[in-house]
GROMACS .gro file of C-alpha atoms in nm:
model
  500
    1MET     CA    1  13.467   9.958   5.464
    2THR     CA    2  13.466   9.893   5.084
    3LYS     CA    3  13.106   9.874   4.939
    4ALA     CA    4  13.054   9.539   4.776
    5ALA     CA    5  13.011   9.549   4.414
    6SER     CA    6  12.692   9.481   4.238
    7VAL     CA    7  12.494   9.354   3.922
    8LEU     CA    8  12.203   9.543   3.797
    9HIS     CA    9  11.931   9.418   3.590
   10TRP     CA   10  11.756   9.702   3.444
   11PHE     CA   11  11.387   9.565   3.358
   12ARG     CA   12  11.173   9.800   3.110
   13LEU     CA   13  10.975   9.570   2.848
   14ASP     CA   14  11.063   9.254   3.025
   15LEU     CA   15  10.837   9.256   3.331
   16ARG     CA   16  10.877   8.880   3.377
   17LEU     CA   17  11.095   8.593   3.488
   18HIS     CA   18  11.027   8.345   3.224
   19ASP     CA   19  11.236   8.367   2.922
   20ASN     CA   20  11.430   8.653   3.029
   21LEU     CA   21  11.799   8.563   2.916
   22ALA     CA   22  11.918   8.912   3.031
   23LEU     CA   23  11.802   8.873   3.393
   24ARG     CA   24  11.964   8.522   3.435
   25ASN     CA   25  12.284   8.672   3.289
   26ALA     CA   26  12.247   8.902   3.553
   27ILE     CA   27  12.189   8.646   3.863
   28ASN     CA   28  12.460   8.423   3.725
   29GLU     CA   29  12.712   8.685   3.720
   30ALA     CA   30  12.629   8.798   4.049
   31GLU     CA   31  12.651   8.445   4.192
   32ASN     CA   32  12.997   8.353   4.022
   33ARG     CA   33  13.122   8.710   4.130
   34LYS     CA   34  12.979   8.712   4.467
   35HIS     CA   35  12.831   9.054   4.371
   36ILE     CA   36  12.516   9.182   4.485
   37LEU     CA   37  12.196   9.154   4.257
   38ARG     CA   38  11.994   9.435   4.216
   39PRO     CA   39  11.670   9.379   3.990
   40THR     CA   40  11.579   9.747   3.921
   41TYR     CA   41  11.284   9.941   3.751
   42VAL     CA   42  11.318  10.302   3.672
   43LEU     CA   43  10.977  10.484   3.707
   44ASP     CA   44  10.950  10.829   3.524
   45PRO     CA   45  10.817  11.078   3.790
   46ASP     CA   46  10.604  11.258   3.515
   47ILE     CA   47  10.447  10.897   3.420
   48LYS     CA   48  10.098  11.016   3.507
   49ASN     CA   49  10.096  11.264   3.259
   50LYS     CA   50  10.235  11.077   2.996
   51VAL     CA   51  10.058  10.735   3.009
   52GLY     CA   52   9.656  10.682   3.033
   53ARG     CA   53   9.494  10.564   3.351
   54ASN     CA   54   9.428  10.211   3.244
   55ARG     CA   55   9.781  10.190   3.088
   56LEU     CA   56   9.920  10.309   3.442
   57LYS     CA   57   9.699  10.067   3.647
   58PHE     CA   58   9.827   9.781   3.447
   59LEU     CA   59  10.206   9.880   3.488
   60ILE     CA   60  10.126   9.900   3.853
   61GLN     CA   61   9.982   9.556   3.879
   62SER     CA   62  10.278   9.415   3.646
   63LEU     CA   63  10.555   9.560   3.892
   64ARG     CA   64  10.347   9.439   4.199
   65ASP     CA   65  10.357   9.088   4.034
   66LEU     CA   66  10.728   9.094   3.928
   67ASP     CA   67  10.817   9.197   4.271
   68ALA     CA   68  10.600   8.935   4.401
   69ASN     CA   69  10.757   8.655   4.177
   70LEU     CA   70  11.133   8.773   4.236
   71ARG     CA   71  11.062   8.738   4.607
   72LYS     CA   72  10.972   8.382   4.528
   73ILE     CA   73  11.359   8.295   4.392
   74ASN     CA   74  11.476   8.504   4.720
   75SER     CA   75  11.544   8.838   4.536
   76ARG     CA   76  11.336   9.167   4.503
   77LEU     CA   77  11.274   9.450   4.284
   78PHE     CA   78  11.397   9.793   4.348
   79ILE     CA   79  11.203  10.099   4.195
   80ILE     CA   80  11.407  10.431   4.126
   81LYS     CA   81  11.183  10.739   4.080
   82GLY     CA   82  11.361  10.962   3.826
   83ARG     CA   83  11.465  10.966   3.430
   84ALA     CA   84  11.706  10.685   3.366
   85VAL     CA   85  11.980  10.922   3.240
   86ASP     CA   86  11.989  11.092   3.569
   87CYS     CA   87  11.950  10.839   3.839
   88LEU     CA   88  12.129  10.531   3.666
   89PRO     CA   89  12.452  10.721   3.704
   90GLN     CA   90  12.369  10.773   4.030
   91LEU     CA   91  12.305  10.415   4.131
   92PHE     CA   92  12.635  10.294   3.936
   93GLU     CA   93  12.834  10.497   4.226
   94LYS     CA   94  12.608  10.405   4.535
   95TRP     CA   95  12.592  10.057   4.433
   96GLN     CA   96  12.943  10.013   4.287
   97VAL     CA   97  12.778   9.844   3.992
   98LYS     CA   98  13.009   9.624   3.749
   99PHE     CA   99  12.793   9.460   3.535
  100ILE     CA  100  12.455   9.568   3.380
  101THR     CA  101  12.192   9.383   3.172
  102LEU     CA  102  11.882   9.505   2.993
  103GLN     CA  103  11.671   9.427   2.678
  104VAL     CA  104  11.696   9.598   2.381
  105ASP     CA  105  11.405   9.809   2.217
  106ILE     CA  106  11.354  10.026   1.914
  107ASP     CA  107  11.162  10.296   2.043
  108PRO     CA  108  11.340  10.611   1.944
  109GLU     CA  109  11.359  10.774   2.294
  110LEU     CA  110  11.470  10.455   2.427
  111VAL     CA  111  11.750  10.407   2.178
  112LYS     CA  112  11.855  10.754   2.230
  113GLN     CA  113  11.866  10.720   2.633
  114ASP     CA  114  12.042  10.371   2.598
  115GLU     CA  115  12.337  10.542   2.394
  116VAL     CA  116  12.403  10.789   2.674
  117ILE     CA  117  12.374  10.496   2.916
  118GLU     CA  118  12.607  10.308   2.741
  119LYS     CA  119  12.873  10.569   2.702
  120ILE     CA  120  12.851  10.634   3.087
  121CYS     CA  121  12.905  10.260   3.153
  122GLU     CA  122  13.230  10.257   2.908
  123GLU     CA  123  13.358  10.554   3.101
  124LYS     CA  124  13.306  10.394   3.452
  125ASP     CA  125  13.445  10.056   3.287
  126ILE     CA  126  13.092   9.880   3.384
  127PHE     CA  127  13.001   9.590   3.157
  128MET     CA  128  12.675   9.588   2.969
  129VAL     CA  129  12.497   9.310   2.831
  130LYS     CA  130  12.192   9.387   2.605
  131ARG     CA  131  11.949   9.110   2.481
  132VAL     CA  132  11.718   9.097   2.211
  133GLN     CA  133  11.369   8.936   2.406
  134HIS     CA  134  11.090   9.160   2.325
  135THR     CA  135  11.063   8.980   1.983
  136VAL     CA  136  11.050   8.607   1.848
  137TYR     CA  137  11.318   8.700   1.590
  138ASP     CA  138  11.618   8.953   1.613
  139PHE     CA  139  11.498   9.242   1.389
  140ASN     CA  140  11.839   9.360   1.317
  141THR     CA  141  11.935   8.996   1.171
  142THR     CA  142  11.622   8.989   0.974
  143LEU     CA  143  11.721   9.346   0.806
  144ARG     CA  144  12.060   9.213   0.759
  145ASN     CA  145  11.927   8.911   0.548
  146ASN     CA  146  11.733   9.149   0.370
  147ASN     CA  147  12.059   9.372   0.254
  148GLY     CA  148  11.967   9.612   0.529
  149ASN     CA  149  11.651   9.694   0.348
  150VAL     CA  150  11.308   9.700   0.545
  151PRO     CA  151  11.061   9.408   0.410
  152LEU     CA  152  10.787   9.591   0.257
  153THR     CA  153  10.527   9.321   0.266
  154TYR     CA  154  10.412   9.076   0.524
  155GLN     CA  155  10.478   8.797   0.287
  156LYS     CA  156  10.845   8.906   0.213
  157PHE     CA  157  10.903   8.913   0.607
  158LEU     CA  158  10.775   8.583   0.625
  159SER     CA  159  11.019   8.456   0.351
  160LEU     CA  160  11.296   8.606   0.542
  161VAL     CA  161  11.238   8.427   0.848
  162ALA     CA  162  11.109   8.115   0.744
  163SER     CA  163  11.458   7.928   0.793
  164THR     CA  164  11.520   8.104   1.090
  165GLN     CA  165  11.530   7.858   1.416
  166VAL     CA  166  11.359   8.006   1.709
  167LYS     CA  167  11.561   7.937   2.017
  168ASP     CA  168  11.383   7.748   2.326
  169THR     CA  169  11.278   7.956   2.632
  170ILE     CA  170  11.416   7.973   2.947
  171GLU     CA  171  11.308   7.969   3.313
  172ILE     CA  172  11.415   8.124   3.576
  173THR     CA  173  11.314   7.912   3.919
  174LYS     CA  174  11.660   7.861   4.090
  175GLN     CA  175  11.674   8.048   4.426
  176VAL     CA  176  11.892   8.329   4.417
  177SER     CA  177  12.208   8.290   4.671
  178GLU     CA  178  12.199   8.473   4.992
  179ASP     CA  179  12.549   8.590   4.920
  180CYS     CA  180  12.394   8.841   4.621
  181LYS     CA  181  12.152   9.003   4.897
  182GLY     CA  182  12.245   9.343   4.983
  183SER     CA  183  12.196   9.488   5.322
  184GLU     CA  184  11.905   9.706   5.202
  185PHE     CA  185  11.717   9.390   5.090
  186ASP     CA  186  11.444   9.426   5.364
  187SER     CA  187  11.437   9.791   5.363
  188LYS     CA  188  11.117   9.992   5.239
  189ASP     CA  189  11.346  10.231   5.065
  190ASP     CA  190  11.291  10.185   4.674
  191ASP     CA  191  11.026   9.936   4.736
  192ILE     CA  192  10.671   9.854   4.571
  193SER     CA  193  10.529  10.110   4.801
  194LEU     CA  194  10.641  10.369   4.584
  195LEU     CA  195  10.374  10.308   4.357
  196ASP     CA  196  10.105  10.410   4.596
  197ASP     CA  197  10.139  10.771   4.531
  198LEU     CA  198  10.029  10.699   4.161
  199GLY     CA  199   9.682  10.795   4.241
  200PHE     CA  200   9.512  10.445   4.275
  201THR     CA  201   9.319  10.278   4.569
  202GLU     CA  202   9.344   9.896   4.635
  203GLU     CA  203   8.980   9.916   4.491
  204ASP     CA  204   9.076  10.056   4.185
  205LEU     CA  205   9.358   9.815   4.121
  206ASN     CA  206   9.095   9.491   4.190
  207GLU     CA  207   8.841   9.651   3.958
  208CYS     CA  208   8.960   9.580   3.605
  209LYS     CA  209   8.898   9.360   3.321
  210TYR     CA  210   9.246   9.289   3.241
  211PRO     CA  211   9.476   9.290   3.531
  212GLY     CA  212   9.825   9.318   3.468
  213GLY     CA  213  10.119   9.089   3.547
  214GLU     CA  214  10.334   8.776   3.452
  215THR     CA  215  10.106   8.554   3.639
  216GLU     CA  216   9.758   8.681   3.471
  217GLY     CA  217   9.956   8.686   3.153
  218LEU     CA  218  10.069   8.291   3.183
  219LYS     CA  219   9.727   8.204   3.325
  220ARG     CA  220   9.561   8.367   3.018
  221LEU     CA  221   9.800   8.216   2.769
  222ASN     CA  222   9.741   7.839   2.944
  223THR     CA  223   9.366   7.874   2.932
  224TYR     CA  224   9.358   7.951   2.549
  225MET     CA  225   9.633   7.669   2.444
  226THR     CA  226   9.402   7.419   2.624
  227LYS     CA  227   9.105   7.521   2.335
  228LYS     CA  228   9.330   7.324   2.070
  229GLN     CA  229   9.047   7.314   1.792
  230TRP     CA  230   8.970   7.710   1.851
  231VAL     CA  231   9.315   7.789   1.821
  232CYS     CA  232   9.357   7.557   1.507
  233ASN     CA  233   9.024   7.710   1.365
  234PHE     CA  234   9.130   8.069   1.469
  235GLU     CA  235   9.096   8.339   1.172
  236LYS     CA  236   9.103   8.669   1.264
  237PRO     CA  237   8.874   8.799   0.987
  238ASN     CA  238   8.617   8.581   1.115
  239THR     CA  239   8.601   8.692   1.483
  240SER     CA  240   8.375   8.960   1.585
  241PRO     CA  241   8.519   9.350   1.623
  242ASN     CA  242   8.196   9.411   1.828
  243SER     CA  243   8.108   9.100   2.054
  244ILE     CA  244   8.029   9.216   2.409
  245GLU     CA  245   8.318   8.977   2.531
  246PRO     CA  246   8.659   8.967   2.323
  247SER     CA  247   8.658   8.712   2.053
  248THR     CA  248   9.041   8.680   2.082
  249THR     CA  249   9.287   8.604   2.336
  250VAL     CA  250   9.344   8.961   2.451
  251LEU     CA  251   9.749   8.863   2.524
  252SER     CA  252   9.857   9.160   2.345
  253PRO     CA  253   9.877   9.371   2.712
  254TYR     CA  254  10.071   9.121   2.840
  255ILE     CA  255  10.313   9.085   2.521
  256SER     CA  256  10.358   9.455   2.509
  257HIS     CA  257  10.453   9.517   2.846
  258GLY     CA  258  10.683   9.219   2.855
  259CYS     CA  259  10.475   9.016   3.117
  260LEU     CA  260  10.443   8.732   2.870
  261SER     CA  261  10.702   8.637   2.607
  262SER     CA  262  10.613   8.639   2.262
  263LYS     CA  263  10.890   8.382   2.191
  264LEU     CA  264  10.658   8.155   2.475
  265PHE     CA  265  10.353   8.216   2.280
  266TYR     CA  266  10.533   8.095   1.964
  267HIS     CA  267  10.627   7.813   2.076
  268LYS     CA  268  10.310   7.707   2.263
  269LEU     CA  269  10.108   7.786   1.898
  270LYS     CA  270  10.359   7.529   1.745
  271GLU     CA  271  10.323   7.282   2.003
  272VAL     CA  272   9.915   7.332   1.945
  273GLU     CA  273   9.923   7.304   1.591
  274SER     CA  274  10.178   7.015   1.561
  275GLY     CA  275   9.976   6.709   1.399
  276MET     CA  276   9.657   6.908   1.357
  277LYS     CA  277   9.502   7.082   1.057
  278HIS     CA  278   9.506   7.455   1.140
  279SER     CA  279   9.459   7.780   0.974
  280SER     CA  280   9.777   8.001   0.813
  281PRO     CA  281   9.908   8.343   0.836
  282PRO     CA  282   9.830   8.589   0.777
  283VAL     CA  283   9.457   8.529   0.945
  284SER     CA  284   9.601   8.273   1.219
  285LEU     CA  285   9.704   8.335   1.564
  286LEU     CA  286  10.073   8.290   1.483
  287GLY     CA  287   9.989   8.488   1.183
  288GLN     CA  288   9.900   8.764   1.418
  289LEU     CA  289  10.218   8.742   1.617
  290MET     CA  290  10.412   8.755   1.288
  291TRP     CA  291  10.220   9.098   1.218
  292ARG     CA  292  10.414   9.201   1.545
  293GLU     CA  293  10.716   9.100   1.444
  294PHE     CA  294  10.657   9.234   1.079
  295TYR     CA  295  10.615   9.592   1.241
  296TYR     CA  296  10.928   9.537   1.457
  297THR     CA  297  11.134   9.486   1.168
  298ALA     CA  298  10.988   9.756   0.992
  299GLY     CA  299  11.026  10.021   1.256
  300ALA     CA  300  11.365   9.894   1.351
  301GLY     CA  301  11.479   9.994   1.019
  302THR     CA  302  11.294  10.307   0.893
  303GLU     CA  303  11.371  10.651   1.015
  304ASN     CA  304  11.112  10.844   1.169
  305PHE     CA  305  10.869  10.535   1.163
  306ASP     CA  306  10.632  10.715   1.385
  307LYS     CA  307  10.619  11.024   1.167
  308MET     CA  308  10.497  11.136   0.831
  309VAL     CA  309  10.749  11.388   0.711
  310GLY     CA  310  11.090  11.218   0.696
  311ASN     CA  311  10.952  10.872   0.686
  312PRO     CA  312  11.064  10.717   0.371
  313LEU     CA  313  10.780  10.445   0.373
  314CYS     CA  314  10.504  10.714   0.425
  315THR     CA  315  10.295  10.872   0.146
  316GLN     CA  316  10.290  11.246   0.246
  317ILE     CA  317   9.912  11.337   0.234
  318PRO     CA  318   9.754  11.691   0.311
  319TRP     CA  319   9.595  11.603   0.625
  320LYS     CA  320   9.394  11.889   0.785
  321LYS     CA  321   9.422  11.998   1.147
  322ASN     CA  322   9.074  11.989   1.309
  323GLU     CA  323   9.062  11.988   1.679
  324GLU     CA  324   8.709  11.981   1.721
  325TYR     CA  325   8.679  11.626   1.495
  326LEU     CA  326   8.995  11.500   1.702
  327LYS     CA  327   8.837  11.556   2.023
  328ALA     CA  328   8.466  11.441   1.925
  329TRP     CA  329   8.615  11.127   1.778
  330ALA     CA  330   8.855  11.070   2.082
  331GLU     CA  331   8.555  11.089   2.310
  332GLY     CA  332   8.295  10.927   2.152
  333ARG     CA  333   8.076  11.174   2.041
  334THR     CA  334   8.108  11.152   1.663
  335GLY     CA  335   7.739  11.100   1.622
  336TYR     CA  336   7.799  10.732   1.456
  337PRO     CA  337   7.710  10.497   1.722
  338PHE     CA  338   7.930  10.227   1.620
  339VAL     CA  339   8.236  10.459   1.606
  340ASP     CA  340   8.137  10.613   1.950
  341ALA     CA  341   8.090  10.267   2.117
  342ILE     CA  342   8.443  10.152   1.989
  343MET     CA  343   8.595  10.484   2.131
  344ARG     CA  344   8.410  10.460   2.458
  345GLN     CA  345   8.499  10.083   2.504
  346LEU     CA  346   8.889  10.200   2.442
  347LYS     CA  347   8.858  10.455   2.694
  348GLN     CA  348   8.669  10.263   2.985
  349GLU     CA  349   8.879   9.948   2.920
  350GLY     CA  350   9.183   9.998   2.731
  351TRP     CA  351   9.132   9.736   2.458
  352ILE     CA  352   8.946   9.720   2.171
  353HIS     CA  353   8.909   9.427   1.905
  354HIS     CA  354   9.201   9.458   1.570
  355LEU     CA  355   8.907   9.499   1.357
  356ALA     CA  356   8.753   9.777   1.582
  357ARG     CA  357   9.072   9.958   1.556
  358HIS     CA  358   9.056   9.930   1.192
  359MET     CA  359   8.694  10.098   1.148
  360VAL     CA  360   8.804  10.365   1.400
  361ALA     CA  361   9.136  10.442   1.226
  362CYS     CA  362   8.993  10.455   0.865
  363PHE     CA  363   8.700  10.697   0.983
  364LEU     CA  364   8.936  10.938   1.163
  365THR     CA  365   9.166  10.970   0.854
  366ARG     CA  366   9.101  10.864   0.489
  367GLY     CA  367   8.744  10.762   0.531
  368ASP     CA  368   8.577  11.057   0.717
  369LEU     CA  369   8.732  11.312   0.916
  370TRP     CA  370   9.076  11.352   0.725
  371VAL     CA  371   9.282  11.409   1.014
  372SER     CA  372   9.635  11.296   1.062
  373TRP     CA  373   9.696  10.947   1.146
  374GLU     CA  374   9.967  11.081   1.380
  375GLU     CA  375   9.702  11.269   1.581
  376GLY     CA  376   9.496  10.932   1.607
  377ALA     CA  377   9.824  10.719   1.735
  378LYS     CA  378   9.855  10.963   2.006
  379VAL     CA  379   9.540  10.884   2.143
  380PHE     CA  380   9.571  10.504   2.108
  381GLU     CA  381   9.920  10.561   2.269
  382ASP     CA  382   9.723  10.714   2.606
  383TYR     CA  383   9.432  10.452   2.597
  384LEU     CA  384   9.556  10.149   2.468
  385LEU     CA  385   9.686   9.886   2.744
  386ASP     CA  386   9.872   9.697   2.437
  387TYR     CA  387  10.034  10.022   2.330
  388ASP     CA  388  10.367   9.937   2.130
  389TRP     CA  389  10.553  10.203   1.955
  390SER     CA  390  10.636   9.980   1.619
  391LEU     CA  391  10.277   9.831   1.589
  392ASN     CA  392  10.089  10.163   1.673
  393ALA     CA  393  10.283  10.368   1.424
  394GLY     CA  394  10.257  10.073   1.133
  395ASN     CA  395   9.894   9.998   1.191
  396TRP     CA  396   9.800  10.359   1.154
  397MET     CA  397   9.994  10.412   0.854
  398TRP     CA  398   9.840  10.098   0.713
  399LEU     CA  399   9.455  10.218   0.814
  400SER     CA  400   9.524  10.536   0.674
  401ALA     CA  401   9.694  10.378   0.335
  402SER     CA  402   9.986  10.591   0.426
  403ALA     CA  403  10.230  10.276   0.402
  404PHE     CA  404  10.186   9.901   0.341
  405PHE     CA  405   9.846   9.918   0.240
  406TYR     CA  406   9.755  10.108  -0.087
  407LYS     CA  407   9.386  10.029  -0.151
  408TYR     CA  408   9.287  10.365  -0.037
  409TYR     CA  409   8.933  10.331  -0.205
  410ARG     CA  410   8.848  10.049   0.008
  411VAL     CA  411   8.660  10.245   0.307
  412TYR     CA  412   8.473  10.111   0.606
  413SER     CA  413   8.164  10.225   0.661
  414PRO     CA  414   8.062  10.353   1.018
  415ILE     CA  415   7.704  10.191   0.972
  416ALA     CA  416   7.737   9.870   0.746
  417PHE     CA  417   8.057   9.696   0.907
  418GLY     CA  418   7.884   9.703   1.240
  419LYS     CA  419   7.580   9.559   1.149
  420LYS     CA  420   7.779   9.221   0.995
  421THR     CA  421   7.813   9.071   1.328
  422ASP     CA  422   7.577   9.282   1.559
  423LYS     CA  423   7.252   9.355   1.382
  424GLU     CA  424   7.086   9.399   1.704
  425GLY     CA  425   7.334   9.665   1.814
  426LEU     CA  426   7.405   9.529   2.155
  427TYR     CA  427   7.769   9.665   2.152
  428ILE     CA  428   7.640  10.008   2.097
  429ARG     CA  429   7.346   9.953   2.364
  430LYS     CA  430   7.643   9.885   2.620
  431TYR     CA  431   7.894  10.134   2.528
  432VAL     CA  432   7.631  10.423   2.441
  433PRO     CA  433   7.387  10.382   2.703
  434GLU     CA  434   7.180  10.699   2.572
  435LEU     CA  435   7.068  10.478   2.281
  436LYS     CA  436   6.986  10.164   2.445
  437LYS     CA  437   6.613  10.184   2.406
  438TYR     CA  438   6.633  10.258   2.007
  439PRO     CA  439   6.496  10.010   1.785
  440SER     CA  440   6.726   9.799   1.589
  441GLU     CA  441   6.620   9.947   1.264
  442PHE     CA  442   6.801  10.258   1.376
  443ILE     CA  443   7.070  10.189   1.624
  444TYR     CA  444   7.335  10.226   1.379
  445GLU     CA  445   7.150  10.554   1.213
  446PRO     CA  446   6.979  10.704   1.491
  447TRP     CA  447   6.911  11.055   1.290
  448LYS     CA  448   6.698  10.830   1.068
  449ALA     CA  449   6.450  10.776   1.347
  450PRO     CA  450   6.138  10.988   1.367
  451LYS     CA  451   6.101  11.228   1.633
  452SER     CA  452   5.833  11.024   1.811
  453THR     CA  453   6.066  10.719   1.841
  454GLN     CA  454   6.352  10.930   1.960
  455MET     CA  455   6.131  11.093   2.253
  456ALA     CA  456   6.004  10.726   2.322
  457ALA     CA  457   6.365  10.604   2.341
  458GLY     CA  458   6.458  10.924   2.581
  459CYS     CA  459   6.733  11.027   2.342
  460ILE     CA  460   6.656  11.321   2.103
  461ILE     CA  461   6.959  11.354   1.853
  462GLY     CA  462   7.133  11.712   1.878
  463GLN     CA  463   7.027  11.711   2.222
  464ASP     CA  464   7.102  11.386   2.417
  465TYR     CA  465   7.330  11.223   2.193
  466PRO     CA  466   7.525  11.445   1.907
  467LYS     CA  467   7.436  11.497   1.560
  468ARG     CA  468   7.650  11.303   1.312
  469ILE     CA  469   7.964  11.501   1.249
  470VAL     CA  470   7.981  11.432   0.887
  471ASP     CA  471   7.808  11.281   0.622
  472HIS     CA  472   7.995  10.982   0.530
  473ASP     CA  473   7.837  10.895   0.197
  474LYS     CA  474   7.935  11.235   0.091
  475VAL     CA  475   8.260  11.265   0.254
  476HIS     CA  476   8.421  10.918   0.204
  477LYS     CA  477   8.385  11.013  -0.181
  478ASP     CA  478   8.561  11.341  -0.151
  479ASN     CA  479   8.835  11.187   0.044
  480ILE     CA  480   8.891  10.907  -0.175
  481GLN     CA  481   8.961  11.175  -0.462
  482LYS     CA  482   9.206  11.352  -0.236
  483MET     CA  483   9.423  11.030  -0.166
  484ASN     CA  484   9.411  10.984  -0.537
  485ALA     CA  485   9.564  11.329  -0.587
  486ALA     CA  486   9.808  11.246  -0.309
  487TYR     CA  487   9.916  10.925  -0.482
  488LYS     CA  488   9.946  11.088  -0.813
  489LEU     CA  489  10.165  11.353  -0.649
  490LYS     CA  490  10.393  11.064  -0.506
  491LYS     CA  491  10.403  10.898  -0.842
  492GLU     CA  492  10.504  11.221  -1.016
  493ASN     CA  493  10.780  11.314  -0.763
  494LYS     CA  494  10.938  10.947  -0.792
  495THR     CA  495  10.957  10.992  -1.174
  496LEU     CA  496  11.129  11.324  -1.140
  497LYS     CA  497  11.377  11.188  -0.878
  498ARG     CA  498  11.439  10.902  -1.159
  499LYS     CA  499  11.491  11.148  -1.438
  500ARG     CA  500  11.771  11.340  -1.233
   0.00000   0.00000   0.00000
């Protein structure tokens, strides 16, 4: 008996039903041709060693939610363990795949993977449809509109997309036909239970500040969009990097995992702003979304975007390799309480405020420790719930003054910056509990506390909490001189190239 042909939708960073044109294409094709529909997620068996615990938990919750939402429309999620380039060709044979849909991405690893899969599809006469649906704008179109060049400033990017009409989002609510269900539909093979061996108990999955999934992402979006005045008054620099509860929406993890459509967020913001006085980019909520679009465009058009060497946008800076500094920073043991509180929050919760990211990124690189931004980017990739290849690289280059931002002499103070919004150090007391009994006058600079005060607080500096790793007042001035030398060399090299 001949096996029924099938249509495969390959979920990657589109873990949702709403605004998923590639999925709708797959459903339509399956129904029109009376093929079996197989929505599929390919899970790298080595994922536990590649993704931090918070991100992995968020992914598991998102996949569970995706399966539940697919079942509401009479479908299900197939989870396949393996490397995509190995297991997809096997599925093509096993399921007699004739049509595959997926979304476009710009992560170099995914781009290379797609090239291999696309070649296999050509050989097997499988029709492939790829959709741009992880961003508001098609970054390739934006680059073409700029003669193939990367817009190097945020304002230039905004001018390029100013006249672009953003298409409406779509909804998938119609029940999938019974004819599109295969004989294995009710089988436990390749079902969501395959996630159970990733090392989490149900208690682990239930205990988290930001649970993953489309359902939660839409709920969070709708909650904030009802706060119209708050949305219209929002200005990022006026939010607090060290508030105990987030002073921003924390929608970024849902957008980065594809649980929430960035295009839907765009349209909702436009609805709220319509007819009301509101803040504007770059500081508005819409402005924050446009930063994401800017970095996606830059990442799509720049070779080696996540590296210093071979990256045409990136200033070549002679960073020092210092494993001791890097480890102390990553673990929140620098001796600077504000920096350590931020890094501990990141490790515990998987999220920190954008301005807090500015603080610790500057501290690791040009501000204090003179460690390469590439090293910091790897730590963020591990810890951040909202890790995104292009944003991570772009922001690290910006904060290390390697690209986009060149005022390297403007350095964040690990003492003064936090005091602006939290003089009492409540944030530090929460995430660096060793210091919770310190008087407010010493909470940002505990090394200045008299020994008697340290003893009374139950925390001796150098014993119960680290001594500061460097003297900020001294090293940041030295580092400015090093940055100046790197910029001077860059300018000289440009002049030499022009003369040639």
